[in-house]
Amino acid sequence: MKRALSIAGSDPSGGAGIQMDLKVFKHFDVYGLSMPAALTAQNSFGVRSVYPIERAIIKDQLDVLVSDIRPDALKTGMLLTPAAVEAVAEYVEKYRLANLVIDPVLRSSSGAEMLDNRALDAMRSLLLPLCRIITPNIREAGALAGIEIKDHSDMRAAAETIIKSGAQTVIITGGHLDELDKSSQNAADLFFDGSEFRTISSKMFKGEFHGTGCAYSAAITALLAKGLSVFEAAERAKEFMNSIISNAVEIGRGAKYLNV
Ligand code: PXL
């Protein structure tokens, strides 16, 4: 059986983070491995607190796990601190782990910071060069590229800068940009592998859904573990998102949760 590993924050409400990632891995029939790189206290109204996990604990979890069980693909989500970014980069290199997917989580939709500024620098210099694919949203892509993205041409410029920083492939999820254009019926993601720009479009869903970035990057991770190409994985992951968003459920009394 193929194995996928999630190194991300813990969301006790199960709508994002390692809990969501495990459900997505299961959906795709991939064996799920997970380790928290940070903790949160949250519910469907938002994140109340975030707590780091110290470097030694992250290293110990990775060392023991990976010396026995090698993942076929892995993803990072909320890492919070430079120490977490550095520890993950060190072990991905040391064990030559392939198919690294980075979801560069900067903030929760409710506004809690999930990667501080020094951690962003560490991610750009240490982790990006090790990844097969990085899946920023508009704001995260802007932060990584050091520009403010206001339109589709800024989006392409940011994608080029991110590839120059060492990522093999980038998908900038465009939903938040297209939402600014009230007439837009589509949410278009921009795919760039250093040679060709491609667009992956879908219907736009109105409203706030918790954990979309986590579920999307987890789906890509599972599909890479199964041997799909990056573009095929991205297309299949987008179809999966359409289905779990259109069937979103009310688990708590705040934001809707994805139906995974
Ligand atoms: O969707 C961003 C995100 C990532 N990881 C964890 C989260 C959230 C949003 O709340 O809680 C653990």
PDB file of C-alpha atoms and ligand atoms in Angstrom:
ATOM      1  CA  MET A   1       0.000   0.000   0.000  1.00  0.00           C
ATOM      2  CA  LYS A   2       1.240   3.506  -0.804  1.00  0.00           C
ATOM      3  CA  ARG A   3       1.973   5.792   2.155  1.00  0.00           C
ATOM      4  CA  ALA A   4       1.622   9.538   2.548  1.00  0.00           C
ATOM      5  CA  LEU A   5       2.887  11.645   5.459  1.00  0.00           C
ATOM      6  CA  SER A   6       1.456  14.924   6.719  1.00  0.00           C
ATOM      7  CA  ILE A   7       3.658  17.249   8.781  1.00  0.00           C
ATOM      8  CA  ALA A   8       1.292  20.039   9.777  1.00  0.00           C
ATOM      9  CA  GLY A   9      -0.677  21.684  12.566  1.00  0.00           C
ATOM     10  CA  SER A  10      -3.224  19.856  14.664  1.00  0.00           C
ATOM     11  CA  ASP A  11      -6.852  21.021  14.347  1.00  0.00           C
ATOM     12  CA  PRO A  12      -8.878  19.289  17.065  1.00  0.00           C
ATOM     13  CA  SER A  13     -12.084  20.119  15.170  1.00  0.00           C
ATOM     14  CA  GLY A  14     -10.924  17.909  12.305  1.00  0.00           C
ATOM     15  CA  GLY A  15     -11.558  20.446   9.559  1.00  0.00           C
ATOM     16  CA  ALA A  16      -7.937  21.248   8.673  1.00  0.00           C
ATOM     17  CA  GLY A  17      -4.393  20.235   9.568  1.00  0.00           C
ATOM     18  CA  ILE A  18      -3.190  16.674  10.135  1.00  0.00           C
ATOM     19  CA  GLN A  19      -6.682  15.435  11.029  1.00  0.00           C
ATOM     20  CA  MET A  20      -8.103  16.575   7.694  1.00  0.00           C
ATOM     21  CA  ASP A  21      -5.049  15.315   5.804  1.00  0.00           C
ATOM     22  CA  LEU A  22      -5.496  11.789   7.191  1.00  0.00           C
ATOM     23  CA  LYS A  23      -9.127  11.720   6.052  1.00  0.00           C
ATOM     24  CA  VAL A  24      -8.119  12.833   2.561  1.00  0.00           C
ATOM     25  CA  PHE A  25      -5.360  10.197   2.353  1.00  0.00           C
ATOM     26  CA  LYS A  26      -7.935   7.567   3.332  1.00  0.00           C
ATOM     27  CA  HIS A  27     -10.357   8.823   0.682  1.00  0.00           C
ATOM     28  CA  PHE A  28      -7.698   8.097  -1.947  1.00  0.00           C
ATOM     29  CA  ASP A  29      -6.841   4.675  -0.449  1.00  0.00           C
ATOM     30  CA  VAL A  30      -3.397   5.766   0.627  1.00  0.00           C
ATOM     31  CA  TYR A  31      -2.084   4.777   4.071  1.00  0.00           C
ATOM     32  CA  GLY A  32      -1.873   7.939   6.213  1.00  0.00           C
ATOM     33  CA  LEU A  33       1.063   8.885   8.437  1.00  0.00           C
ATOM     34  CA  SER A  34       1.028  12.143  10.397  1.00  0.00           C
ATOM     35  CA  MET A  35       2.970  14.190  12.896  1.00  0.00           C
ATOM     36  CA  PRO A  36       2.044  17.537  14.414  1.00  0.00           C
ATOM     37  CA  ALA A  37       4.480  20.390  13.757  1.00  0.00           C
ATOM     38  CA  ALA A  38       2.358  22.823  15.805  1.00  0.00           C
ATOM     39  CA  LEU A  39      -0.837  22.701  17.869  1.00  0.00           C
ATOM     40  CA  THR A  40      -3.938  24.875  17.737  1.00  0.00           C
ATOM     41  CA  ALA A  41      -7.002  25.384  19.894  1.00  0.00           C
ATOM     42  CA  GLN A  42      -9.911  26.083  17.552  1.00  0.00           C
ATOM     43  CA  ASN A  43     -13.493  25.420  16.550  1.00  0.00           C
ATOM     44  CA  SER A  44     -15.680  26.374  13.598  1.00  0.00           C
ATOM     45  CA  PHE A  45     -15.614  30.050  14.694  1.00  0.00           C
ATOM     46  CA  GLY A  46     -11.824  30.277  14.336  1.00  0.00           C
ATOM     47  CA  VAL A  47      -8.446  29.687  15.887  1.00  0.00           C
ATOM     48  CA  ARG A  48      -8.077  30.835  19.476  1.00  0.00           C
ATOM     49  CA  SER A  49      -4.415  29.895  20.085  1.00  0.00           C
ATOM     50  CA  VAL A  50      -1.388  28.366  18.384  1.00  0.00           C
ATOM     51  CA  TYR A  51       1.479  26.554  20.094  1.00  0.00           C
ATOM     52  CA  PRO A  52       4.875  25.636  18.621  1.00  0.00           C
ATOM     53  CA  ILE A  53       6.410  22.192  18.891  1.00  0.00           C
ATOM     54  CA  GLU A  54      10.086  22.345  19.681  1.00  0.00           C
ATOM     55  CA  ARG A  55      12.786  21.367  17.220  1.00  0.00           C
ATOM     56  CA  ALA A  56      13.926  18.274  19.146  1.00  0.00           C
ATOM     57  CA  ILE A  57      10.403  16.825  19.183  1.00  0.00           C
ATOM     58  CA  ILE A  58       9.923  17.371  15.448  1.00  0.00           C
ATOM     59  CA  LYS A  59      13.285  15.755  14.723  1.00  0.00           C
ATOM     60  CA  ASP A  60      12.591  12.817  17.015  1.00  0.00           C
ATOM     61  CA  GLN A  61       9.198  12.131  15.414  1.00  0.00           C
ATOM     62  CA  LEU A  62      10.682  12.244  11.913  1.00  0.00           C
ATOM     63  CA  ASP A  63      13.787  10.258  12.746  1.00  0.00           C
ATOM     64  CA  VAL A  64      11.968   7.331  14.352  1.00  0.00           C
ATOM     65  CA  LEU A  65       9.185   7.266  11.779  1.00  0.00           C
ATOM     66  CA  VAL A  66      11.172   7.567   8.589  1.00  0.00           C
ATOM     67  CA  SER A  67      13.969   5.209   9.646  1.00  0.00           C
ATOM     68  CA  ASP A  68      11.285   2.500   9.508  1.00  0.00           C
ATOM     69  CA  ILE A  69       8.468   3.640   7.210  1.00  0.00           C
ATOM     70  CA  ARG A  70       9.318   5.597   4.062  1.00  0.00           C
ATOM     71  CA  PRO A  71       6.473   7.717   2.731  1.00  0.00           C
ATOM     72  CA  ASP A  72       5.860   7.647  -1.036  1.00  0.00           C
ATOM     73  CA  ALA A  73       4.912  11.330  -0.763  1.00  0.00           C
ATOM     74  CA  LEU A  74       4.712  13.897   2.026  1.00  0.00           C
ATOM     75  CA  LYS A  75       3.247  17.321   2.624  1.00  0.00           C
ATOM     76  CA  THR A  76       3.881  20.191   4.972  1.00  0.00           C
ATOM     77  CA  GLY A  77       1.128  22.464   6.264  1.00  0.00           C
ATOM     78  CA  MET A  78       1.272  24.830   9.236  1.00  0.00           C
ATOM     79  CA  LEU A  79       4.894  24.830  10.440  1.00  0.00           C
ATOM     80  CA  LEU A  80       4.805  28.069  12.496  1.00  0.00           C
ATOM     81  CA  THR A  81       8.500  28.457  13.429  1.00  0.00           C
ATOM     82  CA  PRO A  82      11.881  28.574  11.678  1.00  0.00           C
ATOM     83  CA  ALA A  83      12.932  25.619  13.871  1.00  0.00           C
ATOM     84  CA  ALA A  84      10.140  23.461  12.406  1.00  0.00           C
ATOM     85  CA  VAL A  85      10.978  24.492   8.831  1.00  0.00           C
ATOM     86  CA  GLU A  86      14.677  23.758   9.392  1.00  0.00           C
ATOM     87  CA  ALA A  87      14.056  20.384  11.028  1.00  0.00           C
ATOM     88  CA  VAL A  88      11.769  19.245   8.195  1.00  0.00           C
ATOM     89  CA  ALA A  89      14.208  20.424   5.502  1.00  0.00           C
ATOM     90  CA  GLU A  90      17.075  18.635   7.265  1.00  0.00           C
ATOM     91  CA  TYR A  91      15.225  15.300   7.317  1.00  0.00           C
ATOM     92  CA  VAL A  92      13.802  15.535   3.800  1.00  0.00           C
ATOM     93  CA  GLU A  93      17.393  15.943   2.617  1.00  0.00           C
ATOM     94  CA  LYS A  94      18.916  13.387   4.960  1.00  0.00           C
ATOM     95  CA  TYR A  95      16.457  10.648   3.942  1.00  0.00           C
ATOM     96  CA  ARG A  96      16.119  11.896   0.349  1.00  0.00           C
ATOM     97  CA  LEU A  97      12.343  11.957   0.643  1.00  0.00           C
ATOM     98  CA  ALA A  98      10.668  12.376  -2.754  1.00  0.00           C
ATOM     99  CA  ASN A  99       7.350  13.969  -3.680  1.00  0.00           C
ATOM    100  CA  LEU A 100       7.370  16.797  -1.138  1.00  0.00           C
ATOM    101  CA  VAL A 101       4.266  18.984  -1.396  1.00  0.00           C
ATOM    102  CA  ILE A 102       4.435  22.326   0.431  1.00  0.00           C
ATOM    103  CA  ASP A 103       1.243  24.060   1.481  1.00  0.00           C
ATOM    104  CA  PRO A 104       2.850  27.312   2.691  1.00  0.00           C
ATOM    105  CA  VAL A 105       0.208  28.097   5.299  1.00  0.00           C
ATOM    106  CA  LEU A 106       0.695  31.673   6.518  1.00  0.00           C
ATOM    107  CA  ARG A 107      -2.605  32.338   8.283  1.00  0.00           C
ATOM    108  CA  SER A 108      -5.889  30.668   9.073  1.00  0.00           C
ATOM    109  CA  SER A 109      -8.970  32.160   7.395  1.00  0.00           C
ATOM    110  CA  SER A 110      -9.845  33.579  10.821  1.00  0.00           C
ATOM    111  CA  GLY A 111      -6.526  35.486  10.847  1.00  0.00           C
ATOM    112  CA  ALA A 112      -4.248  33.527  13.225  1.00  0.00           C
ATOM    113  CA  GLU A 113      -0.583  33.618  12.188  1.00  0.00           C
ATOM    114  CA  MET A 114       0.697  30.136  11.260  1.00  0.00           C
ATOM    115  CA  LEU A 115       4.174  30.983   9.902  1.00  0.00           C
ATOM    116  CA  ASP A 116       6.224  33.872  11.273  1.00  0.00           C
ATOM    117  CA  ASN A 117       8.432  36.098   9.065  1.00  0.00           C
ATOM    118  CA  ARG A 118      11.683  34.359   9.861  1.00  0.00           C
ATOM    119  CA  ALA A 119      10.014  31.034   9.122  1.00  0.00           C
ATOM    120  CA  LEU A 120       8.922  32.365   5.721  1.00  0.00           C
ATOM    121  CA  ASP A 121      12.560  33.175   4.882  1.00  0.00           C
ATOM    122  CA  ALA A 122      13.640  29.705   6.017  1.00  0.00           C
ATOM    123  CA  MET A 123      10.895  28.131   3.905  1.00  0.00           C
ATOM    124  CA  ARG A 124      12.009  30.057   0.823  1.00  0.00           C
ATOM    125  CA  SER A 125      15.682  29.200   1.176  1.00  0.00           C
ATOM    126  CA  LEU A 126      15.625  25.677   2.691  1.00  0.00           C
ATOM    127  CA  LEU A 127      12.350  23.933   1.857  1.00  0.00           C
ATOM    128  CA  LEU A 128      11.368  25.300  -1.573  1.00  0.00           C
ATOM    129  CA  PRO A 129      14.393  23.791  -3.335  1.00  0.00           C
ATOM    130  CA  LEU A 130      13.362  20.352  -2.019  1.00  0.00           C
ATOM    131  CA  CYS A 131       9.735  20.327  -3.139  1.00  0.00           C
ATOM    132  CA  ARG A 132       8.060  18.722  -6.112  1.00  0.00           C
ATOM    133  CA  ILE A 133       5.183  21.159  -5.851  1.00  0.00           C
ATOM    134  CA  ILE A 134       4.112  24.149  -3.764  1.00  0.00           C
ATOM    135  CA  THR A 135       0.455  25.223  -3.562  1.00  0.00           C
ATOM    136  CA  PRO A 136       0.196  28.823  -2.308  1.00  0.00           C
ATOM    137  CA  ASN A 137      -2.990  30.890  -2.445  1.00  0.00           C
ATOM    138  CA  ILE A 138      -2.754  34.432  -3.781  1.00  0.00           C
ATOM    139  CA  ARG A 139      -1.631  35.980  -0.513  1.00  0.00           C
ATOM    140  CA  GLU A 140       0.945  33.258   0.201  1.00  0.00           C
ATOM    141  CA  ALA A 141       2.326  33.456  -3.348  1.00  0.00           C
ATOM    142  CA  GLY A 142       2.670  37.239  -2.954  1.00  0.00           C
ATOM    143  CA  ALA A 143       4.527  36.827   0.350  1.00  0.00           C
ATOM    144  CA  LEU A 144       6.883  34.183  -1.075  1.00  0.00           C
ATOM    145  CA  ALA A 145       7.609  36.261  -4.191  1.00  0.00           C
ATOM    146  CA  GLY A 146       7.751  39.578  -2.320  1.00  0.00           C
ATOM    147  CA  ILE A 147       5.038  41.284  -4.407  1.00  0.00           C
ATOM    148  CA  GLU A 148       1.385  42.186  -4.013  1.00  0.00           C
ATOM    149  CA  ILE A 149      -0.716  40.192  -6.487  1.00  0.00           C
ATOM    150  CA  LYS A 150      -3.526  42.324  -7.943  1.00  0.00           C
ATOM    151  CA  ASP A 151      -4.199  40.627 -11.277  1.00  0.00           C
ATOM    152  CA  HIS A 152      -3.398  37.605 -13.431  1.00  0.00           C
ATOM    153  CA  SER A 153      -0.151  39.061 -14.760  1.00  0.00           C
ATOM    154  CA  ASP A 154       1.124  39.579 -11.152  1.00  0.00           C
ATOM    155  CA  MET A 155       0.131  35.952 -10.554  1.00  0.00           C
ATOM    156  CA  ARG A 156       2.356  34.774 -13.408  1.00  0.00           C
ATOM    157  CA  ALA A 157       5.248  36.982 -12.207  1.00  0.00           C
ATOM    158  CA  ALA A 158       4.952  35.488  -8.696  1.00  0.00           C
ATOM    159  CA  ALA A 159       4.928  31.960 -10.139  1.00  0.00           C
ATOM    160  CA  GLU A 160       8.147  32.697 -12.048  1.00  0.00           C
ATOM    161  CA  THR A 161       9.857  34.061  -8.915  1.00  0.00           C
ATOM    162  CA  ILE A 162       8.793  31.011  -6.876  1.00  0.00           C
ATOM    163  CA  ILE A 163      10.265  28.674  -9.504  1.00  0.00           C
ATOM    164  CA  LYS A 164      13.498  30.717  -9.467  1.00  0.00           C
ATOM    165  CA  SER A 165      13.657  30.110  -5.691  1.00  0.00           C
ATOM    166  CA  GLY A 166      13.937  26.393  -6.453  1.00  0.00           C
ATOM    167  CA  ALA A 167      10.434  24.874  -6.446  1.00  0.00           C
ATOM    168  CA  GLN A 168       9.913  22.390  -9.303  1.00  0.00           C
ATOM    169  CA  THR A 169       6.246  23.243  -9.803  1.00  0.00           C
ATOM    170  CA  VAL A 170       3.895  25.861  -8.385  1.00  0.00           C
ATOM    171  CA  ILE A 171       0.116  26.028  -8.397  1.00  0.00           C
ATOM    172  CA  ILE A 172      -1.263  29.364  -7.258  1.00  0.00           C
ATOM    173  CA  THR A 173      -4.857  28.822  -6.249  1.00  0.00           C
ATOM    174  CA  GLY A 174      -6.773  31.736  -7.696  1.00  0.00           C
ATOM    175  CA  GLY A 175     -10.120  31.619  -5.920  1.00  0.00           C
ATOM    176  CA  HIS A 176      -9.404  34.657  -3.769  1.00  0.00           C
ATOM    177  CA  LEU A 177      -8.317  36.789  -6.761  1.00  0.00           C
ATOM    178  CA  ASP A 178     -11.317  35.811  -8.879  1.00  0.00           C
ATOM    179  CA  GLU A 179     -13.608  36.636  -5.970  1.00  0.00           C
ATOM    180  CA  LEU A 180     -12.580  40.305  -6.319  1.00  0.00           C
ATOM    181  CA  ASP A 181     -14.110  40.287  -9.793  1.00  0.00           C
ATOM    182  CA  LYS A 182     -17.817  40.148  -9.010  1.00  0.00           C
ATOM    183  CA  SER A 183     -18.739  39.004 -12.521  1.00  0.00           C
ATOM    184  CA  SER A 184     -16.381  36.016 -12.401  1.00  0.00           C
ATOM    185  CA  GLN A 185     -18.033  32.600 -12.369  1.00  0.00           C
ATOM    186  CA  ASN A 186     -14.727  30.719 -12.286  1.00  0.00           C
ATOM    187  CA  ALA A 187     -11.945  30.073  -9.824  1.00  0.00           C
ATOM    188  CA  ALA A 188      -8.835  29.558 -11.947  1.00  0.00           C
ATOM    189  CA  ASP A 189      -5.630  28.051 -10.564  1.00  0.00           C
ATOM    190  CA  LEU A 190      -2.347  28.861 -12.279  1.00  0.00           C
ATOM    191  CA  PHE A 191      -0.009  25.893 -12.857  1.00  0.00           C
ATOM    192  CA  PHE A 192       3.648  26.583 -13.761  1.00  0.00           C
ATOM    193  CA  ASP A 193       6.530  24.114 -13.990  1.00  0.00           C
ATOM    194  CA  GLY A 194       9.161  26.510 -15.289  1.00  0.00           C
ATOM    195  CA  SER A 195       8.291  25.987 -18.932  1.00  0.00           C
ATOM    196  CA  GLU A 196       4.556  26.234 -19.500  1.00  0.00           C
ATOM    197  CA  PHE A 197       1.709  28.138 -17.815  1.00  0.00           C
ATOM    198  CA  ARG A 198      -1.525  26.174 -17.599  1.00  0.00           C
ATOM    199  CA  THR A 199      -4.870  27.026 -16.064  1.00  0.00           C
ATOM    200  CA  ILE A 200      -7.061  24.679 -14.050  1.00  0.00           C
ATOM    201  CA  SER A 201     -10.549  26.173 -13.812  1.00  0.00           C
ATOM    202  CA  SER A 202     -13.621  25.278 -11.880  1.00  0.00           C
ATOM    203  CA  LYS A 203     -16.876  26.799 -10.786  1.00  0.00           C
ATOM    204  CA  MET A 204     -16.565  29.436  -8.077  1.00  0.00           C
ATOM    205  CA  PHE A 205     -18.120  28.612  -4.708  1.00  0.00           C
ATOM    206  CA  LYS A 206     -19.337  31.521  -2.604  1.00  0.00           C
ATOM    207  CA  GLY A 207     -18.682  31.605   1.115  1.00  0.00           C
ATOM    208  CA  GLU A 208     -16.011  30.588   3.582  1.00  0.00           C
ATOM    209  CA  PHE A 209     -15.026  26.945   3.890  1.00  0.00           C
ATOM    210  CA  HIS A 210     -12.598  25.744   6.514  1.00  0.00           C
ATOM    211  CA  GLY A 211      -9.563  23.689   5.488  1.00  0.00           C
ATOM    212  CA  THR A 212      -9.668  24.026   1.682  1.00  0.00           C
ATOM    213  CA  GLY A 213      -5.895  24.556   1.314  1.00  0.00           C
ATOM    214  CA  CYS A 214      -5.178  21.555   3.559  1.00  0.00           C
ATOM    215  CA  ALA A 215      -7.552  19.212   1.706  1.00  0.00           C
ATOM    216  CA  TYR A 216      -6.291  20.307  -1.713  1.00  0.00           C
ATOM    217  CA  SER A 217      -2.597  19.801  -0.910  1.00  0.00           C
ATOM    218  CA  ALA A 218      -3.359  16.493   0.860  1.00  0.00           C
ATOM    219  CA  ALA A 219      -5.202  15.243  -2.245  1.00  0.00           C
ATOM    220  CA  ILE A 220      -2.230  16.145  -4.456  1.00  0.00           C
ATOM    221  CA  THR A 221       0.089  14.355  -1.989  1.00  0.00           C
ATOM    222  CA  ALA A 222      -2.021  11.181  -2.028  1.00  0.00           C
ATOM    223  CA  LEU A 223      -2.181  11.195  -5.832  1.00  0.00           C
ATOM    224  CA  LEU A 224       1.588  11.722  -6.167  1.00  0.00           C
ATOM    225  CA  ALA A 225       2.093   8.798  -3.762  1.00  0.00           C
ATOM    226  CA  LYS A 226       0.015   6.726  -6.210  1.00  0.00           C
ATOM    227  CA  GLY A 227       2.297   7.710  -9.077  1.00  0.00           C
ATOM    228  CA  LEU A 228       0.243  10.304 -10.983  1.00  0.00           C
ATOM    229  CA  SER A 229       2.058  13.146 -12.728  1.00  0.00           C
ATOM    230  CA  VAL A 230       1.930  16.536 -11.024  1.00  0.00           C
ATOM    231  CA  PHE A 231      -0.544  17.944 -13.552  1.00  0.00           C
ATOM    232  CA  GLU A 232      -2.847  14.900 -13.409  1.00  0.00           C
ATOM    233  CA  ALA A 233      -2.710  15.057  -9.598  1.00  0.00           C
ATOM    234  CA  ALA A 234      -3.619  18.755  -9.675  1.00  0.00           C
ATOM    235  CA  GLU A 235      -6.592  18.167 -11.995  1.00  0.00           C
ATOM    236  CA  ARG A 236      -7.926  15.219  -9.988  1.00  0.00           C
ATOM    237  CA  ALA A 237      -7.423  17.150  -6.709  1.00  0.00           C
ATOM    238  CA  LYS A 238      -9.477  20.047  -8.096  1.00  0.00           C
ATOM    239  CA  GLU A 239     -12.368  17.696  -9.019  1.00  0.00           C
ATOM    240  CA  PHE A 240     -12.204  16.283  -5.495  1.00  0.00           C
ATOM    241  CA  MET A 241     -12.373  19.826  -4.051  1.00  0.00           C
ATOM    242  CA  ASN A 242     -15.468  20.636  -6.119  1.00  0.00           C
ATOM    243  CA  SER A 243     -17.190  17.608  -4.705  1.00  0.00           C
ATOM    244  CA  ILE A 244     -16.297  18.114  -1.029  1.00  0.00           C
ATOM    245  CA  ILE A 245     -17.095  21.850  -1.181  1.00  0.00           C
ATOM    246  CA  SER A 246     -20.464  21.362  -2.858  1.00  0.00           C
ATOM    247  CA  ASN A 247     -21.358  18.838  -0.152  1.00  0.00           C
ATOM    248  CA  ALA A 248     -20.021  20.970   2.755  1.00  0.00           C
ATOM    249  CA  VAL A 249     -21.550  20.235   6.146  1.00  0.00           C
ATOM    250  CA  GLU A 250     -22.424  22.118   9.324  1.00  0.00           C
ATOM    251  CA  ILE A 251     -20.341  20.427  12.010  1.00  0.00           C
ATOM    252  CA  GLY A 252     -20.108  23.405  14.347  1.00  0.00           C
ATOM    253  CA  ARG A 253     -22.152  26.616  14.486  1.00  0.00           C
ATOM    254  CA  GLY A 254     -19.584  28.729  12.561  1.00  0.00           C
ATOM    255  CA  ALA A 255     -17.941  28.120   9.156  1.00  0.00           C
ATOM    256  CA  LYS A 256     -18.986  25.129   7.078  1.00  0.00           C
ATOM    257  CA  TYR A 257     -16.699  22.123   6.970  1.00  0.00           C
ATOM    258  CA  LEU A 258     -15.692  20.095   3.929  1.00  0.00           C
ATOM    259  CA  ASN A 259     -17.412  16.762   3.562  1.00  0.00           C
ATOM    260  CA  VAL A 260     -14.507  14.320   3.749  1.00  0.00           C
TER     261      VAL A 260
HETATM  262  O1  PXL B   1      -6.182  26.245   6.476  1.00  0.00           O
HETATM  263  C1  PXL B   1      -5.070  26.659   7.178  1.00  0.00           C
HETATM  264  C2  PXL B   1      -4.815  25.810   8.380  1.00  0.00           C
HETATM  265  C3  PXL B   1      -3.787  24.919   8.369  1.00  0.00           C
HETATM  266  N1  PXL B   1      -3.484  24.120   9.411  1.00  0.00           N
HETATM  267  C4  PXL B   1      -4.204  24.173  10.539  1.00  0.00           C
HETATM  268  C5  PXL B   1      -5.268  25.035  10.617  1.00  0.00           C
HETATM  269  C6  PXL B   1      -5.596  25.882   9.524  1.00  0.00           C
HETATM  270  C7  PXL B   1      -6.729  26.802   9.596  1.00  0.00           C
HETATM  271  O2  PXL B   1      -7.388  26.954  10.572  1.00  0.00           O
HETATM  272  O3  PXL B   1      -5.980  25.053  11.721  1.00  0.00           O
HETATM  273  C8  PXL B   1      -3.852  23.295  11.683  1.00  0.00           C
END
